[in-house]
């Protein structure tokens, strides 16, 4: 069935990746442009972000320095079915085809007046075929498989734009690494790259972490504090595990996206922010919307470009390259003088890694290599340095139950992830002698969340410390 954009040309299709049988994938970049006179010349300004502000002040995306244009005159919002023009209470009004409006959808070729300033609105969409890159890496990303090389091409196309990106994929597939690559290849790479894990911070502190707070706004707020949106000004902000964000906080995130301004907790003053938002999730946000756990309007505002990362089991040809990269670059394999503890991996050990199912994806591979580096008695990783689960091909009781044909895919996936999480927590605690703070710091997750995982799997720090002493 054709979508609205195909049936009605006045509607614009959203930016998206499309796949057709027998055809290479392509990315549809959704853009619009305004034509206007400045002096005796016609100027053109193309936009790809989801919200565009127009007005006389310098902080607008399109600055129109004219006495009839208000400081913040109007904004254009990229809706799922088109571009919505919204007047912001301007003094001299906003007009579409000479009809004054409060808000209206824009059609290609329509005339927009801000006071006495005239602009022409047009779509500037672009369809770009996705051809696999010839590279084996892109920034911090490593892999030579076709899926990864297609991903490199996509990132190179969208990174220079201002579009909001949602990165989807299983736990451990490298969503944060993709976000780093997008930031590094963008025009914002000289600005900060901030990361916030929505699932690792207590719910009552998330608003303060994101938007900041004023002194005395709540118990314990002994001083004014900036939030991550302010700290990321001029750069990028990654909201990891976005699906964990409570429904009560989602309207405030939507406001920040639409108005590009935030209010600190306990303040009535709005603060303008210039931030590119990147979101990551291992949940299916469309299913979350249908279940009423995620706002539909926020989902549409975020889903300008959606990227799905392949799990490691779907790209086993990347494992040798990933292992080589980890041995060269991972801190646990570096001596103080910069040389490597371990220089190579034996072919027999690599043969064990390749067919393994990798429920924890690249994150699990990192953990396995880190453990092997610690256990190796020579400068080469050998089969005996790898954990038992790798030797068994993942066929422990928990895994056998997961791959049973009587188990639904969703349940099987959860069992795989649970198996990985439990082993990961145990290994880190054992390595750190049962010290939860040190283990959480090494895992780069909040201590309270680390404790939550320990409780989930019935792990006691004292028992692990005792195990470490006997080894």
Tab-separated table of N, CA and C in Angstrom, residues 56-191:
chain	number	residue	atom	x	y	z
A	56	UNK	N	14.714	37.122	13.631
A	56	UNK	CA	15.703	38.189	13.471
A	56	UNK	C	16.948	37.992	14.320
A	57	UNK	N	16.897	37.118	15.331
A	57	UNK	CA	18.037	36.918	16.230
A	57	UNK	C	19.071	35.973	15.625
A	58	UNK	N	20.312	36.098	16.095
A	58	UNK	CA	21.407	35.285	15.566
A	58	UNK	C	21.254	33.806	15.863
A	59	UNK	N	20.499	33.441	16.919
A	59	UNK	CA	20.407	32.036	17.295
A	59	UNK	C	19.381	31.261	16.476
A	60	UNK	N	18.761	31.894	15.473
A	60	UNK	CA	17.839	31.196	14.575
A	60	UNK	C	18.615	30.453	13.484
A	61	UNK	N	18.014	29.392	12.970
A	61	UNK	CA	18.643	28.661	11.863
A	61	UNK	C	18.652	29.502	10.588
A	62	UNK	N	17.579	30.265	10.384
A	62	UNK	CA	17.519	31.196	9.255
A	62	UNK	C	17.271	32.581	9.827
A	63	UNK	N	18.314	33.397	9.811
A	63	UNK	CA	18.207	34.741	10.364
A	63	UNK	C	17.772	35.708	9.280
A	64	UNK	N	16.675	36.428	9.556
A	64	UNK	CA	16.116	37.392	8.616
A	64	UNK	C	16.080	38.752	9.317
A	65	UNK	N	17.088	39.523	9.060
A	65	UNK	CA	17.250	40.811	9.754
A	65	UNK	C	16.378	41.865	9.074
A	66	UNK	N	15.149	41.983	9.556
A	66	UNK	CA	14.207	42.945	8.982
A	66	UNK	C	13.303	43.452	10.089
A	67	UNK	N	12.900	44.710	9.973
A	67	UNK	CA	12.127	45.333	11.046
A	67	UNK	C	10.759	44.695	11.241
A	68	UNK	N	10.231	43.997	10.235
A	68	UNK	CA	8.911	43.372	10.376
A	68	UNK	C	8.985	41.924	10.860
A	69	UNK	N	10.211	41.414	11.064
A	69	UNK	CA	10.415	40.039	11.517
A	69	UNK	C	10.712	40.046	13.014
A	70	UNK	N	9.974	39.248	13.767
A	70	UNK	CA	10.183	39.157	15.211
A	70	UNK	C	11.477	38.405	15.525
A	71	UNK	N	11.935	38.581	16.766
A	71	UNK	CA	13.208	37.946	17.162
A	71	UNK	C	13.159	36.434	16.965
A	72	UNK	N	12.110	35.796	17.431
A	72	UNK	CA	11.875	34.376	17.176
A	72	UNK	C	10.484	34.288	16.566
A	73	UNK	N	10.444	34.339	15.241
A	73	UNK	CA	9.195	34.577	14.526
A	73	UNK	C	8.356	33.294	14.375
A	74	UNK	N	8.974	32.220	13.875
A	74	UNK	CA	8.245	30.972	13.642
A	74	UNK	C	9.225	29.817	13.583
A	75	UNK	N	8.688	28.628	13.533
A	75	UNK	CA	9.536	27.452	13.360
A	75	UNK	C	8.854	26.476	12.419
A	76	UNK	N	9.671	25.641	11.765
A	76	UNK	CA	9.179	24.579	10.887
A	76	UNK	C	9.560	23.255	11.539
A	77	UNK	N	8.560	22.413	11.746
A	77	UNK	CA	8.764	21.131	12.422
A	77	UNK	C	8.550	20.002	11.423
A	78	UNK	N	9.506	19.096	11.362
A	78	UNK	CA	9.407	17.951	10.459
A	78	UNK	C	8.497	16.910	11.093
A	79	UNK	N	7.275	16.800	10.575
A	79	UNK	CA	6.307	15.832	11.064
A	79	UNK	C	6.402	14.553	10.236
A	80	UNK	N	5.810	13.450	10.707
A	80	UNK	CA	5.864	12.210	9.924
A	80	UNK	C	5.311	12.371	8.507
A	81	UNK	N	4.331	13.269	8.335
A	81	UNK	CA	3.673	13.389	7.028
A	81	UNK	C	3.967	14.697	6.308
A	82	UNK	N	4.898	15.479	6.787
A	82	UNK	CA	5.194	16.726	6.113
A	82	UNK	C	5.870	17.723	7.027
A	83	UNK	N	5.924	18.988	6.576
A	83	UNK	CA	6.556	20.066	7.331
A	83	UNK	C	5.475	20.996	7.865
A	84	UNK	N	5.479	21.186	9.177
A	84	UNK	CA	4.477	22.014	9.841
A	84	UNK	C	5.086	23.351	10.214
A	85	UNK	N	4.501	24.431	9.730
A	85	UNK	CA	4.941	25.788	10.053
A	85	UNK	C	4.138	26.283	11.251
A	86	UNK	N	4.821	26.760	12.290
A	86	UNK	CA	4.180	27.197	13.531
A	86	UNK	C	4.614	28.626	13.845
A	87	UNK	N	3.639	29.531	13.957
A	87	UNK	CA	3.931	30.906	14.359
A	87	UNK	C	4.234	30.927	15.862
A	88	UNK	N	5.225	31.727	16.273
A	88	UNK	CA	5.642	31.776	17.674
A	88	UNK	C	5.171	33.050	18.366
A	89	UNK	N	3.973	33.499	17.996
A	89	UNK	CA	3.446	34.719	18.603
A	89	UNK	C	4.095	35.967	18.044
A	90	UNK	N	4.408	35.951	16.762
A	90	UNK	CA	5.093	37.082	16.131
A	90	UNK	C	4.200	38.322	16.111
A	91	UNK	N	4.845	39.475	16.049
A	91	UNK	CA	4.105	40.745	16.053
A	91	UNK	C	3.345	40.972	14.752
A	92	UNK	N	4.000	40.713	13.631
A	92	UNK	CA	3.405	41.014	12.327
A	92	UNK	C	2.851	39.796	11.601
A	93	UNK	N	2.871	38.648	12.254
A	93	UNK	CA	2.204	37.472	11.719
A	93	UNK	C	3.024	36.650	10.745
A	94	UNK	N	2.576	35.394	10.581
A	94	UNK	CA	3.154	34.450	9.627
A	94	UNK	C	2.062	34.073	8.634
A	95	UNK	N	2.384	34.118	7.339
A	95	UNK	CA	1.385	33.904	6.291
A	95	UNK	C	1.844	32.802	5.347
A	96	UNK	N	0.908	31.961	4.914
A	96	UNK	CA	1.154	30.961	3.874
A	96	UNK	C	0.209	31.271	2.719
A	97	UNK	N	0.796	31.551	1.561
A	97	UNK	CA	-0.002	31.971	0.396
A	97	UNK	C	-0.960	33.108	0.771
A	98	UNK	N	-0.422	34.052	1.533
A	98	UNK	CA	-1.092	35.299	1.940
A	98	UNK	C	-2.257	35.085	2.915
A	99	UNK	N	-2.328	33.888	3.494
A	99	UNK	CA	-3.323	33.625	4.538
A	99	UNK	C	-2.591	33.537	5.874
A	100	UNK	N	-3.009	34.374	6.824
A	100	UNK	CA	-2.339	34.359	8.118
A	100	UNK	C	-2.658	33.049	8.852
A	101	UNK	N	-1.615	32.460	9.433
A	101	UNK	CA	-1.802	31.149	10.070
A	101	UNK	C	-1.218	31.164	11.482
A	102	UNK	N	-1.761	30.267	12.291
A	102	UNK	CA	-1.121	29.957	13.566
A	102	UNK	C	-0.194	28.762	13.363
A	103	UNK	N	-0.693	27.766	12.604
A	103	UNK	CA	0.143	26.655	12.153
A	103	UNK	C	-0.493	26.055	10.906
A	104	UNK	N	0.360	25.565	9.994
A	104	UNK	CA	-0.140	25.013	8.731
A	104	UNK	C	0.933	24.141	8.107
A	105	UNK	N	0.503	23.088	7.373
A	105	UNK	CA	1.439	22.266	6.614
A	105	UNK	C	1.861	23.018	5.352
A	106	UNK	N	3.141	22.860	5.009
A	106	UNK	CA	3.697	23.546	3.845
A	106	UNK	C	3.724	22.609	2.640
A	107	UNK	N	3.297	23.128	1.481
A	107	UNK	CA	3.368	22.394	0.228
A	107	UNK	C	4.548	22.924	-0.595
A	108	UNK	N	5.149	22.073	-1.418
A	108	UNK	CA	6.242	22.543	-2.269
A	108	UNK	C	5.800	23.714	-3.141
A	109	UNK	N	6.600	24.765	-3.199
A	109	UNK	CA	6.312	25.933	-4.029
A	109	UNK	C	5.452	26.978	-3.362
A	110	UNK	N	4.988	26.725	-2.126
A	110	UNK	CA	4.139	27.720	-1.459
A	110	UNK	C	4.968	28.932	-1.040
A	111	UNK	N	4.275	30.055	-0.876
A	111	UNK	CA	4.915	31.307	-0.455
A	111	UNK	C	4.668	31.523	1.028
A	112	UNK	N	5.732	31.837	1.738
A	112	UNK	CA	5.656	32.117	3.176
A	112	UNK	C	6.076	33.558	3.407
A	113	UNK	N	5.264	34.300	4.167
A	113	UNK	CA	5.618	35.671	4.534
A	113	UNK	C	5.825	35.761	6.043
A	114	UNK	N	6.968	36.304	6.433
A	114	UNK	CA	7.235	36.661	7.818
A	114	UNK	C	7.212	38.171	7.864
A	115	UNK	N	6.095	38.743	8.345
A	115	UNK	CA	5.927	40.180	8.194
A	115	UNK	C	5.882	40.495	6.711
A	116	UNK	N	6.801	41.339	6.245
A	116	UNK	CA	6.847	41.683	4.820
A	116	UNK	C	7.956	40.951	4.067
A	117	UNK	N	8.629	40.017	4.729
A	117	UNK	CA	9.696	39.237	4.085
A	117	UNK	C	9.089	37.998	3.441
A	118	UNK	N	9.383	37.791	2.151
A	118	UNK	CA	8.806	36.677	1.398
A	118	UNK	C	9.830	35.568	1.188
A	119	UNK	N	9.377	34.334	1.380
A	119	UNK	CA	10.211	33.162	1.133
A	119	UNK	C	9.419	32.141	0.325
A	120	UNK	N	10.118	31.346	-0.459
A	120	UNK	CA	9.518	30.230	-1.176
A	120	UNK	C	9.996	28.931	-0.527
A	121	UNK	N	9.056	28.011	-0.303
A	121	UNK	CA	9.382	26.744	0.344
A	121	UNK	C	9.391	25.610	-0.680
A	122	UNK	N	10.400	24.737	-0.588
A	122	UNK	CA	10.494	23.581	-1.492
A	122	UNK	C	11.064	22.386	-0.738
A	123	UNK	N	10.749	21.180	-1.230
A	123	UNK	CA	11.438	19.984	-0.767
A	123	UNK	C	12.793	19.910	-1.467
A	124	UNK	N	13.759	19.321	-0.791
A	124	UNK	CA	15.079	19.113	-1.391
A	124	UNK	C	15.555	17.699	-1.065
A	125	UNK	N	14.623	16.750	-1.126
A	125	UNK	CA	14.940	15.369	-0.772
A	125	UNK	C	15.994	14.783	-1.719
A	126	UNK	N	16.695	13.773	-1.203
A	126	UNK	CA	17.739	13.132	-2.003
A	126	UNK	C	17.737	11.635	-1.710
A	127	UNK	N	17.747	10.821	-2.764
A	127	UNK	CA	17.854	9.379	-2.617
A	127	UNK	C	19.268	8.951	-3.016
A	128	UNK	N	19.953	8.308	-2.072
A	128	UNK	CA	21.347	7.943	-2.295
A	128	UNK	C	21.500	6.434	-2.152
A	129	UNK	N	21.977	5.741	-3.195
A	129	UNK	CA	22.201	4.294	-3.065
A	129	UNK	C	23.317	4.001	-2.069
A	130	UNK	N	23.136	2.958	-1.283
A	130	UNK	CA	24.137	2.567	-0.297
A	130	UNK	C	25.038	1.505	-0.917
A	131	UNK	N	26.240	1.906	-1.259
A	131	UNK	CA	27.229	1.005	-1.844
A	131	UNK	C	28.218	0.639	-0.745
A	132	UNK	N	28.512	-0.640	-0.540
A	132	UNK	CA	29.456	-1.013	0.516
A	132	UNK	C	30.778	-0.277	0.375
A	133	UNK	N	31.253	0.278	1.464
A	133	UNK	CA	32.538	0.959	1.470
A	133	UNK	C	33.666	-0.035	1.220
A	134	UNK	N	34.789	0.444	0.772
A	134	UNK	CA	35.962	-0.411	0.585
A	134	UNK	C	36.810	-0.475	1.854
A	135	UNK	N	36.389	0.243	2.878
A	135	UNK	CA	37.170	0.323	4.115
A	135	UNK	C	36.899	-0.877	5.013
A	136	UNK	N	37.888	-1.198	5.857
A	136	UNK	CA	37.715	-2.222	6.881
A	136	UNK	C	37.454	-1.612	8.250
A	137	UNK	N	37.425	-0.291	8.303
A	137	UNK	CA	37.139	0.398	9.557
A	137	UNK	C	36.675	1.814	9.238
A	138	UNK	N	36.002	2.400	10.201
A	138	UNK	CA	35.557	3.784	10.079
A	138	UNK	C	35.592	4.392	11.478
A	139	UNK	N	36.544	5.284	11.705
A	139	UNK	CA	36.700	5.830	13.048
A	139	UNK	C	36.933	4.688	14.029
A	140	UNK	N	36.129	4.597	15.089
A	140	UNK	CA	36.305	3.513	16.071
A	140	UNK	C	35.666	2.196	15.656
A	141	UNK	N	34.959	2.150	14.506
A	141	UNK	CA	34.272	0.935	14.055
A	141	UNK	C	35.223	0.039	13.267
A	142	UNK	N	35.108	-1.269	13.489
A	142	UNK	CA	35.979	-2.238	12.821
A	142	UNK	C	35.129	-3.366	12.246
A	143	UNK	N	35.403	-3.760	10.992
A	143	UNK	CA	34.691	-4.868	10.374
A	143	UNK	C	34.787	-4.807	8.867
A	144	UNK	N	34.930	-5.983	8.252
A	144	UNK	CA	35.033	-6.037	6.784
A	144	UNK	C	33.809	-6.690	6.142
A	145	UNK	N	32.831	-7.128	6.948
A	145	UNK	CA	31.631	-7.766	6.400
A	145	UNK	C	30.823	-6.753	5.590
A	146	UNK	N	29.988	-7.267	4.697
A	146	UNK	CA	29.193	-6.382	3.846
A	146	UNK	C	28.283	-5.478	4.681
A	147	UNK	N	27.676	-6.040	5.706
A	147	UNK	CA	26.771	-5.245	6.531
A	147	UNK	C	27.492	-4.081	7.196
A	148	UNK	N	28.713	-4.320	7.661
A	148	UNK	CA	29.480	-3.239	8.291
A	148	UNK	C	29.928	-2.219	7.259
A	149	UNK	N	30.315	-2.669	6.068
A	149	UNK	CA	30.769	-1.727	5.046
A	149	UNK	C	29.607	-0.894	4.504
A	150	UNK	N	28.392	-1.464	4.492
A	150	UNK	CA	27.207	-0.660	4.162
A	150	UNK	C	26.944	0.372	5.259
A	151	UNK	N	27.144	-0.057	6.498
A	151	UNK	CA	26.958	0.855	7.634
A	151	UNK	C	27.919	2.041	7.539
A	152	UNK	N	29.167	1.796	7.156
A	152	UNK	CA	30.132	2.896	7.002
A	152	UNK	C	29.614	3.932	5.997
A	153	UNK	N	29.071	3.432	4.894
A	153	UNK	CA	28.559	4.330	3.856
A	153	UNK	C	27.404	5.173	4.392
A	154	UNK	N	26.509	4.529	5.144
A	154	UNK	CA	25.368	5.249	5.721
A	154	UNK	C	25.853	6.333	6.670
A	155	UNK	N	26.789	5.977	7.552
A	155	UNK	CA	27.297	6.948	8.540
A	155	UNK	C	27.955	8.131	7.846
A	156	UNK	N	28.736	7.854	6.805
A	156	UNK	CA	29.397	8.945	6.082
A	156	UNK	C	28.388	9.878	5.420
A	157	UNK	N	27.224	9.338	5.039
A	157	UNK	CA	26.189	10.169	4.402
A	157	UNK	C	25.437	11.018	5.424
A	158	UNK	N	25.123	10.448	6.592
A	158	UNK	CA	24.262	11.166	7.539
A	158	UNK	C	25.038	11.983	8.564
A	159	UNK	N	26.309	11.652	8.796
A	159	UNK	CA	27.064	12.347	9.836
A	159	UNK	C	27.149	13.855	9.595
A	160	UNK	N	27.419	14.318	8.364
A	160	UNK	CA	27.525	15.771	8.160
A	160	UNK	C	26.190	16.509	8.269
A	161	UNK	N	25.081	15.798	8.230
A	161	UNK	CA	23.781	16.443	8.350
A	161	UNK	C	23.486	16.714	9.817
A	162	UNK	N	22.400	17.426	10.072
A	162	UNK	CA	22.024	17.701	11.458
A	162	UNK	C	20.939	16.788	11.959
A	163	UNK	N	20.686	15.665	11.264
A	163	UNK	CA	19.550	14.826	11.592
A	163	UNK	C	19.728	14.095	12.919
A	164	UNK	N	18.601	13.901	13.581
A	164	UNK	CA	18.567	13.054	14.768
A	164	UNK	C	18.634	11.598	14.324
A	165	UNK	N	19.383	10.787	15.065
A	165	UNK	CA	19.604	9.392	14.681
A	165	UNK	C	19.201	8.478	15.831
A	166	UNK	N	18.477	7.414	15.508
A	166	UNK	CA	18.182	6.351	16.473
A	166	UNK	C	18.963	5.115	16.047
A	167	UNK	N	19.789	4.600	16.954
A	167	UNK	CA	20.603	3.413	16.682
A	167	UNK	C	19.981	2.245	17.438
A	168	UNK	N	19.549	1.245	16.692
A	168	UNK	CA	18.900	0.079	17.284
A	168	UNK	C	19.815	-1.133	17.159
A	169	UNK	N	19.678	-2.054	18.084
A	169	UNK	CA	20.482	-3.268	18.037
A	169	UNK	C	20.508	-3.956	19.375
A	170	UNK	N	20.928	-5.213	19.360
A	170	UNK	CA	20.992	-5.990	20.585
A	170	UNK	C	22.043	-5.418	21.535
A	171	UNK	N	21.973	-5.835	22.788
A	171	UNK	CA	22.956	-5.436	23.778
A	171	UNK	C	24.353	-5.839	23.322
A	172	UNK	N	25.286	-4.878	23.383
A	172	UNK	CA	26.678	-5.184	23.080
A	172	UNK	C	27.075	-5.093	21.631
A	173	UNK	N	26.187	-4.613	20.744
A	173	UNK	CA	26.524	-4.562	19.315
A	173	UNK	C	27.385	-3.342	18.955
A	174	UNK	N	27.552	-2.404	19.888
A	174	UNK	CA	28.419	-1.254	19.614
A	174	UNK	C	27.677	0.017	19.264
A	175	UNK	N	26.516	0.221	19.869
A	175	UNK	CA	25.713	1.406	19.537
A	175	UNK	C	26.437	2.695	19.934
A	176	UNK	N	27.105	2.680	21.075
A	176	UNK	CA	27.843	3.880	21.494
A	176	UNK	C	29.016	4.158	20.555
A	177	UNK	N	29.648	3.118	20.048
A	177	UNK	CA	30.775	3.291	19.116
A	177	UNK	C	30.285	3.915	17.814
A	178	UNK	N	29.097	3.512	17.345
A	178	UNK	CA	28.515	4.122	16.146
A	178	UNK	C	28.227	5.596	16.392
A	179	UNK	N	27.693	5.912	17.574
A	179	UNK	CA	27.424	7.311	17.913
A	179	UNK	C	28.712	8.130	17.908
A	180	UNK	N	29.790	7.561	18.416
A	180	UNK	CA	31.084	8.254	18.399
A	180	UNK	C	31.555	8.509	16.975
A	181	UNK	N	31.353	7.524	16.096
A	181	UNK	CA	31.747	7.683	14.692
A	181	UNK	C	30.941	8.798	14.033
A	182	UNK	N	29.625	8.845	14.298
A	182	UNK	CA	28.778	9.902	13.734
A	182	UNK	C	29.262	11.267	14.206
A	183	UNK	N	29.582	11.379	15.501
A	183	UNK	CA	30.054	12.658	16.039
A	183	UNK	C	31.394	13.061	15.423
A	184	UNK	N	32.320	12.114	15.316
A	184	UNK	CA	33.644	12.420	14.786
A	184	UNK	C	33.611	12.886	13.338
A	185	UNK	N	32.635	12.381	12.560
A	185	UNK	CA	32.547	12.730	11.143
A	185	UNK	C	31.601	13.901	10.885
A	186	UNK	N	31.060	14.485	11.945
A	186	UNK	CA	30.115	15.590	11.793
A	186	UNK	C	30.832	16.936	11.907
A	187	UNK	N	30.075	17.998	11.614
A	187	UNK	CA	30.624	19.351	11.751
A	187	UNK	C	30.762	19.750	13.221
A	188	UNK	N	30.265	18.908	14.121
A	188	UNK	CA	30.310	19.208	15.546
A	188	UNK	C	31.489	18.533	16.253
A	189	UNK	N	32.407	17.951	15.485
A	189	UNK	CA	33.454	17.146	16.106
A	189	UNK	C	34.401	17.923	17.007
A	190	UNK	N	34.395	19.253	16.888
A	190	UNK	CA	35.222	20.053	17.797
A	190	UNK	C	34.496	20.338	19.106
A	191	UNK	N	33.199	20.009	19.151
A	191	UNK	CA	32.401	20.190	20.363
A	191	UNK	C	32.395	18.925	21.203
